[in-house]
Short mmCIF file of C-alpha atoms in Angstrom, two decimals:
data_model
loop_
_atom_site.label_atom_id
_atom_site.label_comp_id
_atom_site.label_asym_id
_atom_site.label_seq_id
_atom_site.Cartn_x
_atom_site.Cartn_y
_atom_site.Cartn_z
CA MET A 1 -57.42 -25.77 14.30
CA VAL A 2 -56.96 -22.12 14.11
CA ASP A 3 -55.78 -22.83 9.92
CA LEU A 4 -59.00 -24.94 10.31
CA VAL A 5 -61.01 -22.25 11.62
CA LEU A 6 -58.92 -18.99 10.93
CA THR A 7 -58.76 -18.91 7.61
CA ASP A 8 -58.41 -16.10 5.36
CA ASP A 9 -61.85 -16.68 3.46
CA CYS A 10 -64.08 -17.85 6.14
CA VAL A 11 -65.63 -20.05 4.32
CA TYR A 12 -65.48 -22.73 7.48
CA LEU A 13 -65.83 -20.30 10.19
CA ASP A 14 -69.21 -19.02 8.12
CA ASP A 15 -70.85 -22.59 8.25
CA LEU A 16 -69.80 -23.14 11.76
CA PRO A 17 -73.86 -23.17 13.83
CA ASP A 18 -73.38 -20.36 15.78
CA SER A 19 -73.24 -21.40 19.47
CA VAL A 20 -70.13 -22.86 18.62
CA GLU A 21 -68.48 -20.22 16.04
CA ILE A 22 -69.15 -17.77 19.66
CA GLU A 23 -67.60 -19.88 22.09
CA ILE A 24 -64.70 -20.90 20.45
CA VAL A 25 -64.06 -17.66 17.79
CA THR A 26 -62.64 -15.61 20.84
CA PRO A 27 -60.45 -18.10 22.97
CA LEU A 28 -59.30 -20.08 18.79
CA SER A 29 -57.95 -16.56 18.22
CA GLU A 30 -55.74 -16.45 21.50
CA MET A 31 -54.43 -19.66 20.75
CA GLY A 32 -53.58 -18.32 17.46
CA ARG A 33 -51.48 -14.85 18.40
CA ALA A 34 -49.91 -16.79 21.58
CA LEU A 35 -48.95 -19.50 19.18
CA ASP A 36 -47.33 -16.99 17.27
CA VAL A 37 -45.67 -14.33 19.68
CA GLY A 38 -46.80 -15.82 23.21
CA THR A 39 -44.43 -18.02 25.74
CA ALA A 40 -45.24 -21.26 26.76
CA GLU A 41 -47.94 -20.28 30.10
CA GLU A 42 -49.22 -18.02 27.08
CA LEU A 43 -50.21 -21.36 24.27
CA THR A 44 -51.31 -23.00 27.66
CA ALA A 45 -53.38 -20.86 29.44
CA SER A 46 -55.04 -20.07 26.43
CA ALA A 47 -55.25 -23.63 24.79
CA THR A 48 -57.75 -23.90 28.52
CA LEU A 49 -59.86 -21.42 28.09
CA PHE A 50 -60.37 -22.62 24.40
CA LEU A 51 -61.15 -25.92 25.83
CA ASP A 52 -63.85 -25.06 28.47
CA CYS A 53 -65.06 -23.31 25.33
CA ALA A 54 -65.32 -26.23 23.47
CA ALA A 55 -66.15 -28.70 25.57
CA SER A 56 -70.10 -27.00 26.26
CA VAL A 57 -70.38 -27.27 22.04
CA ALA A 58 -68.67 -30.17 20.43
CA ARG A 59 -71.59 -32.39 20.32
CA GLN A 60 -73.04 -29.40 18.13
CA MET A 61 -69.04 -29.43 16.27
CA PRO A 62 -68.26 -31.02 12.48
CA GLN A 63 -66.30 -34.38 13.12
CA ASP A 64 -63.31 -32.79 12.04
CA LEU A 65 -62.64 -30.12 14.24
CA ALA A 66 -64.49 -32.25 17.49
CA GLU A 67 -61.42 -34.54 16.93
CA ALA A 68 -59.38 -31.46 16.66
CA VAL A 69 -60.19 -30.35 20.08
CA GLY A 70 -60.08 -34.36 21.65
CA ASP A 71 -57.00 -34.27 20.23
CA LEU A 72 -55.71 -31.21 21.51
CA ARG A 73 -57.35 -32.30 24.88
CA PHE A 74 -55.63 -35.95 25.40
CA ALA A 75 -52.44 -33.68 24.47
CA HIS A 76 -52.43 -30.99 26.78
CA ARG A 77 -53.60 -33.09 29.81
CA GLY A 78 -50.08 -34.54 28.89
CA TYR A 79 -48.79 -31.56 28.82
CA VAL A 80 -49.38 -30.42 31.34
CA ALA A 81 -49.30 -33.46 33.41
CA ARG A 82 -45.33 -32.89 32.35
CA GLN A 83 -45.27 -29.62 33.59
CA VAL A 84 -46.78 -30.93 36.98
CA SER A 85 -44.44 -33.41 37.94
CA PRO A 86 -41.06 -32.15 38.00
CA HIS A 87 -42.43 -29.43 40.19
CA VAL A 88 -44.56 -32.25 42.81
CA HIS A 89 -40.66 -34.49 42.70
CA GLN A 90 -38.82 -31.32 43.34
CA LYS A 91 -41.16 -29.75 46.07
CA GLU A 92 -40.79 -34.01 47.55
CA ALA A 93 -36.49 -34.14 47.33
CA PRO A 94 -34.55 -33.48 50.81
#
């Protein structure tokens, strides 16, 4: 999504509805930064922020972007669940 929306030529970004652009550009930029130089925790936090912001404008997104957001949401849930699960089991162990 970072490469799709935040390209050098800004054509895709300029074609987005203003409401979508306003909601997703900053968190998507932060996610791109976390992908480039951040930690796993920073990437998880920025993805969470992005997904929260994108939820309110999902119906206004182009189909390809909406599908990518859906894919990220699905992957993010699985990743977060795997991160929480080991900690729960460790606390329960004697």
